XYZ file of C-alpha atoms in Angstrom:
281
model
C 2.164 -23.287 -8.578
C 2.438 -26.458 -6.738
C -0.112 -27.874 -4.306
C -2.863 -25.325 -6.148
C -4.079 -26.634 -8.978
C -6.028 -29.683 -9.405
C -7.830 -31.902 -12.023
C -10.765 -33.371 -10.065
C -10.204 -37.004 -12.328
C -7.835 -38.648 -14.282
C -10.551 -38.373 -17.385
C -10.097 -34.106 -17.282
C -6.177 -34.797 -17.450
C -6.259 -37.106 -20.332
C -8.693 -35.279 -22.613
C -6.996 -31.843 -21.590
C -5.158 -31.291 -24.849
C -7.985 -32.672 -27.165
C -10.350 -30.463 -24.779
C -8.008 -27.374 -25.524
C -7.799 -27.919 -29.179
C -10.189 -25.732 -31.053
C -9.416 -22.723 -29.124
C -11.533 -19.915 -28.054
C -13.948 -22.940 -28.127
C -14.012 -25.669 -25.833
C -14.788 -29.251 -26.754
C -15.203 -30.815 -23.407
C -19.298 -31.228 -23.572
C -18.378 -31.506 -19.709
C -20.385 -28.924 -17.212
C -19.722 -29.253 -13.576
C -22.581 -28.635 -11.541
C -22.127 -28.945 -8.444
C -18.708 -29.276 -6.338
C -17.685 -30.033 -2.400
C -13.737 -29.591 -1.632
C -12.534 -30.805 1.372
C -9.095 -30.420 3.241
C -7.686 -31.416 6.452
C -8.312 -29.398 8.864
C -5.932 -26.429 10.672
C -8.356 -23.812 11.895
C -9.767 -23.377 15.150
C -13.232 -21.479 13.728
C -14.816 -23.924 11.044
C -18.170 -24.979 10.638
C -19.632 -28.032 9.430
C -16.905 -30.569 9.864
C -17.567 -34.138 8.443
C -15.204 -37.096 9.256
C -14.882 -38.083 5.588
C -12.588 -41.526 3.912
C -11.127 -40.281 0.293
C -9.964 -42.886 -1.752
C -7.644 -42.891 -4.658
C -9.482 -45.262 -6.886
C -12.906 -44.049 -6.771
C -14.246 -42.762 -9.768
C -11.624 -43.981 -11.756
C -11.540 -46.871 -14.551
C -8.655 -46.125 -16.895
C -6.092 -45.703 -13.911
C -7.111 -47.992 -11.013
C -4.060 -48.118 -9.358
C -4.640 -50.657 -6.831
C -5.951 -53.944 -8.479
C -7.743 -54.655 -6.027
C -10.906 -52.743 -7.516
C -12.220 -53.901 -11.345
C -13.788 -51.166 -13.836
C -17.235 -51.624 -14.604
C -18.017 -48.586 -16.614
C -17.255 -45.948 -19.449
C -14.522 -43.648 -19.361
C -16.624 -40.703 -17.546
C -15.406 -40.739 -13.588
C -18.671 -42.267 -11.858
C -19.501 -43.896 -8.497
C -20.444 -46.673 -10.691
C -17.205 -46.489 -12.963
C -15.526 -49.360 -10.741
C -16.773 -51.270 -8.243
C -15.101 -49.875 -5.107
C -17.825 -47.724 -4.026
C -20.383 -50.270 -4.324
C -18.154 -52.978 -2.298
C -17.404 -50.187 0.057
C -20.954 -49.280 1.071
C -21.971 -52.965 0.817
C -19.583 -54.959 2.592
C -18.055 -52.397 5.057
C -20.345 -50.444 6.422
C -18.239 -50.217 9.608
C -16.179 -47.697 7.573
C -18.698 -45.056 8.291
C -17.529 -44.866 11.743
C -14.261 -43.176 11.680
C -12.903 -44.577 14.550
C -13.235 -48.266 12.388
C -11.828 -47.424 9.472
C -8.460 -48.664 9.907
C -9.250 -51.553 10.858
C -11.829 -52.398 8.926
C -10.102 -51.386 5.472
C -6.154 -51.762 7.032
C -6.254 -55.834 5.712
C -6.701 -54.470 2.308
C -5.968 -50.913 1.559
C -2.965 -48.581 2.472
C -3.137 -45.626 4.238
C -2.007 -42.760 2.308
C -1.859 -44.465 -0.478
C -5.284 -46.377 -0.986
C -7.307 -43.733 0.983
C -6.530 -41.152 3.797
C -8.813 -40.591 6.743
C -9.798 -36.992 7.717
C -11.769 -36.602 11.275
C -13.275 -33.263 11.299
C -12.604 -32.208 7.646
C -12.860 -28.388 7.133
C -14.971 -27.878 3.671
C -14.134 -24.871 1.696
C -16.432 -21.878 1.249
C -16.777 -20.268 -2.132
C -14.437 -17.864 -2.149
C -11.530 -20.262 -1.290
C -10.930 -22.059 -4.792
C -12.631 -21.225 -8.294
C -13.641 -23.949 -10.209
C -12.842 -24.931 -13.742
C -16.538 -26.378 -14.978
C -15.337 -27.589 -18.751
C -12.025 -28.987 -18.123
C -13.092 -30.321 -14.781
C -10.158 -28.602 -11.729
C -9.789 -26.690 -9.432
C -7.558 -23.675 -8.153
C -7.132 -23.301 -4.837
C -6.563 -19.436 -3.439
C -3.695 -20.855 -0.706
C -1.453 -23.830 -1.149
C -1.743 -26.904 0.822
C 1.065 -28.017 2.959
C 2.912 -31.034 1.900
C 1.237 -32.970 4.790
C -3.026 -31.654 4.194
C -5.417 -33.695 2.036
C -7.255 -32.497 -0.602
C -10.604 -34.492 -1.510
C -13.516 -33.721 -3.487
C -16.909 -34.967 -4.417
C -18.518 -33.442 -7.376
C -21.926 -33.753 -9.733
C -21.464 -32.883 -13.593
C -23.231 -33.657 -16.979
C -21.635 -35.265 -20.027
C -23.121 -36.587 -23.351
C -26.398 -36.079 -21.763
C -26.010 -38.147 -18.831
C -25.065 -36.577 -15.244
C -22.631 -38.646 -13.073
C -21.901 -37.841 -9.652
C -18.333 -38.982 -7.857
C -18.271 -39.218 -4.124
C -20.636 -38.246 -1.618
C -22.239 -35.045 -0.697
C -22.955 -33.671 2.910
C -26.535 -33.666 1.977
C -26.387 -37.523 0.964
C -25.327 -38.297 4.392
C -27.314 -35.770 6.482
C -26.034 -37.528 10.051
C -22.989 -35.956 10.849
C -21.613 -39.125 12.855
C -21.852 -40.614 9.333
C -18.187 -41.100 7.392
C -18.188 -39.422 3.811
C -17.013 -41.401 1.007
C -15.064 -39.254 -1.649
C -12.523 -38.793 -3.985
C -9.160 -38.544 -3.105
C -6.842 -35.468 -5.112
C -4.164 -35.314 -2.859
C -2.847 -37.332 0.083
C -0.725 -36.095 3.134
C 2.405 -38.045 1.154
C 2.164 -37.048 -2.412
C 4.740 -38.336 -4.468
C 5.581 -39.419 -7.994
C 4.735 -43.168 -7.633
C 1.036 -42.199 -6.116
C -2.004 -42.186 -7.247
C -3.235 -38.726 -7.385
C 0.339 -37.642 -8.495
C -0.988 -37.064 -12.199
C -4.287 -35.466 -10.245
C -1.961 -32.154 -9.725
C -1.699 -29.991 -12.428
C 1.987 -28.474 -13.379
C 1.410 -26.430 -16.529
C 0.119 -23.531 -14.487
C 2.862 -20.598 -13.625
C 2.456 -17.747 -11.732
C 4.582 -14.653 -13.329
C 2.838 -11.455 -10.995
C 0.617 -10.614 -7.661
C -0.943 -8.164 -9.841
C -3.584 -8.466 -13.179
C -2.290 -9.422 -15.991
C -3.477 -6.752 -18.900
C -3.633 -8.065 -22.371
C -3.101 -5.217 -24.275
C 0.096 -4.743 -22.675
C 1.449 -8.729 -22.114
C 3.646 -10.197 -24.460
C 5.299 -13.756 -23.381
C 8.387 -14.702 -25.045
C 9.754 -17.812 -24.095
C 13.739 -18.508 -24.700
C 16.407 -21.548 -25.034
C 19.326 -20.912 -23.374
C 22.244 -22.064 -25.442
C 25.809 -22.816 -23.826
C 26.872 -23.636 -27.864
C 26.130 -19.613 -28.628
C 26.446 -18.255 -25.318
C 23.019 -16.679 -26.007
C 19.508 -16.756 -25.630
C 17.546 -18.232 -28.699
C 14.052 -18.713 -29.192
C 13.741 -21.849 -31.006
C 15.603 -25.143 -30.127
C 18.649 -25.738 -32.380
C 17.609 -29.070 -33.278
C 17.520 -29.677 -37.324
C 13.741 -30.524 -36.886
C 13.148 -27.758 -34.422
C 14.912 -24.749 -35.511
C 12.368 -23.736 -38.084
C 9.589 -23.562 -34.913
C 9.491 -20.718 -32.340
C 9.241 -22.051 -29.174
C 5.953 -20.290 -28.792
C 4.573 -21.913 -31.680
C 6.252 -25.517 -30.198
C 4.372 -25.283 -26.876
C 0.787 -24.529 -28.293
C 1.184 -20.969 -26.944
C 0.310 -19.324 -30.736
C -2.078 -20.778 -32.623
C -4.441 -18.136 -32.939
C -4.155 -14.590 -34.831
C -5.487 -11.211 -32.928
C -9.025 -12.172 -33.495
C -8.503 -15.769 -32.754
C -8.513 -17.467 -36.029
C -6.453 -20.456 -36.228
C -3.224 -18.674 -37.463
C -0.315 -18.446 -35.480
C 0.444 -14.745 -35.280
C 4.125 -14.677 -33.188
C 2.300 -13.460 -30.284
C 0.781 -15.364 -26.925
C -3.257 -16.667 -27.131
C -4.772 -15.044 -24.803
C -7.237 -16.448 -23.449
C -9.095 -15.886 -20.068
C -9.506 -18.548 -18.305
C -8.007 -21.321 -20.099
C -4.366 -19.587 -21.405
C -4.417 -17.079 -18.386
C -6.056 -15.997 -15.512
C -5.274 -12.432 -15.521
C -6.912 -11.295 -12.190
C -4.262 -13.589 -10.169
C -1.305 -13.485 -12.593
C -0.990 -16.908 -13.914
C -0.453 -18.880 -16.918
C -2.189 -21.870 -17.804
């Protein structure tokens, strides 16, 4: 499901498997409390538009991609986490005029890559993405175009301590007043960006319709041109003995989800499937 589904930091993507681990339970200790998504905008009828700068660094000190921002923090995605925020508000405060932001940050930063530039960003209501609060992304209920922006700010707790990335409308109550906020997606997404690791790509759409778990079974098959047939295992001498279930993580839990792989799919709302839209996860 491309263009859907994203992890709001780096930090969610990286602990996603540990996160996943003990299954029904998650481990994340992460709640997300509070979320703004932003996109460019394509509607005539919207209201509340902010001009808003999302950059590709902020928040971020294990994956700073451009060098010229230093980490100054823990792991958790912060404001604080490097210091482009701080050097931002600081020393260019002409960046909150978005008819200056070019020029002020062009000697610097690239555009689309280091930050995009949204006049008139469109925020989206409710009902237009649900939000993942423990493994920190969201799901967004229409695609973006390969050319829209996606950028978030966002509040959440974690070991006790609450961390906010980006800025809210209410922070900056003038509306002349440029947003700073985290960058997800920029109008040239590609491999070698940024955000590229920001979309998520392990979630599938298989129906339009619900997904019923007493009636879903998943079996997933290897395709083998040395039998002509379909097998479910990979004929490797260290493989074969694994189903390919069993290989992805899919069964690790028996019918009343005890850790014993049972030949059969976990499911799981909300973290293995969303059954209301017909996805995997």
């Amino acid at each position: 499901a491309e263009n859907r589904h994203f992890f709001l930091a780096h930090f969610f993507r990286d602990n996603y498997d540990a996160n996943m681990a003990m299954l029904p339970n998650i481990v994340s200790g992460v709640q997300i409390t509070r979320v703004e998504v932003w996109v460019t905008n394509k509607k005539s009828n919207y209201d509340n538009p902010r001009n808003i700068v999302a950059f590709t660094d902020l928040g971020e000190t294990d994956h700073i991609s451009n060098n010229t921002w230093s980490a100054q923090g823990g792991p958790a995605p912060a404001n604080a986490a490097n210091d482009l925020y701080r050097r931002i508000v600081n020393d260019y405060p002409a960046a909150r005029d978005i008819d200056q932001v070019a020029v002020t940050l062009g000697a610097f930063l690239e555009g689309s890559t280091d930050y995009e530039k949204i006049s008139n960003a469109r925020k989206l209501g409710a009902s237009d993405y649900t939000l993942n609060s423990e493994l920190g992304y969201i799901s967004l209920k229409s695609a973006l175009a390969s050319d829209e922006v996606l950028a978030v700010a966002f509040e959440y707790t974690h070991g006790g301590n609450s961390y906010q990335v980006g800025e809210f409308s209410s922070d900056k109550t003038d509306a002349g007043e440029t947003l700073f906020v985290k960058l997800l997606k920029s109008n040239s997404n590609s491999p070698g960006s940024g955000t590229w690791d920001l979309m998520m790509k392990n979630i599938y759409s298989i129906t339009n319709g619900n997904i019923q778990s007493a009636q879903f079974k998943l079996g997933i098959y290897y395709s083998s041109d040395s039998t002509g047939s379909r097998l479910t295992y990979i004929p490797e001498s260290n493989l074969k003995s694994t189903p390919l279930l069993r290989l992805l993580n899919l069964d690790r839990l028996d019918d009343k989800n005890n850790p014993h792989p049972n030949g059969q799919f976990d499911f799981i709302e909300r973290y293995t499937v969303q059954s209301s839209n017909g996805r995997l996860t």
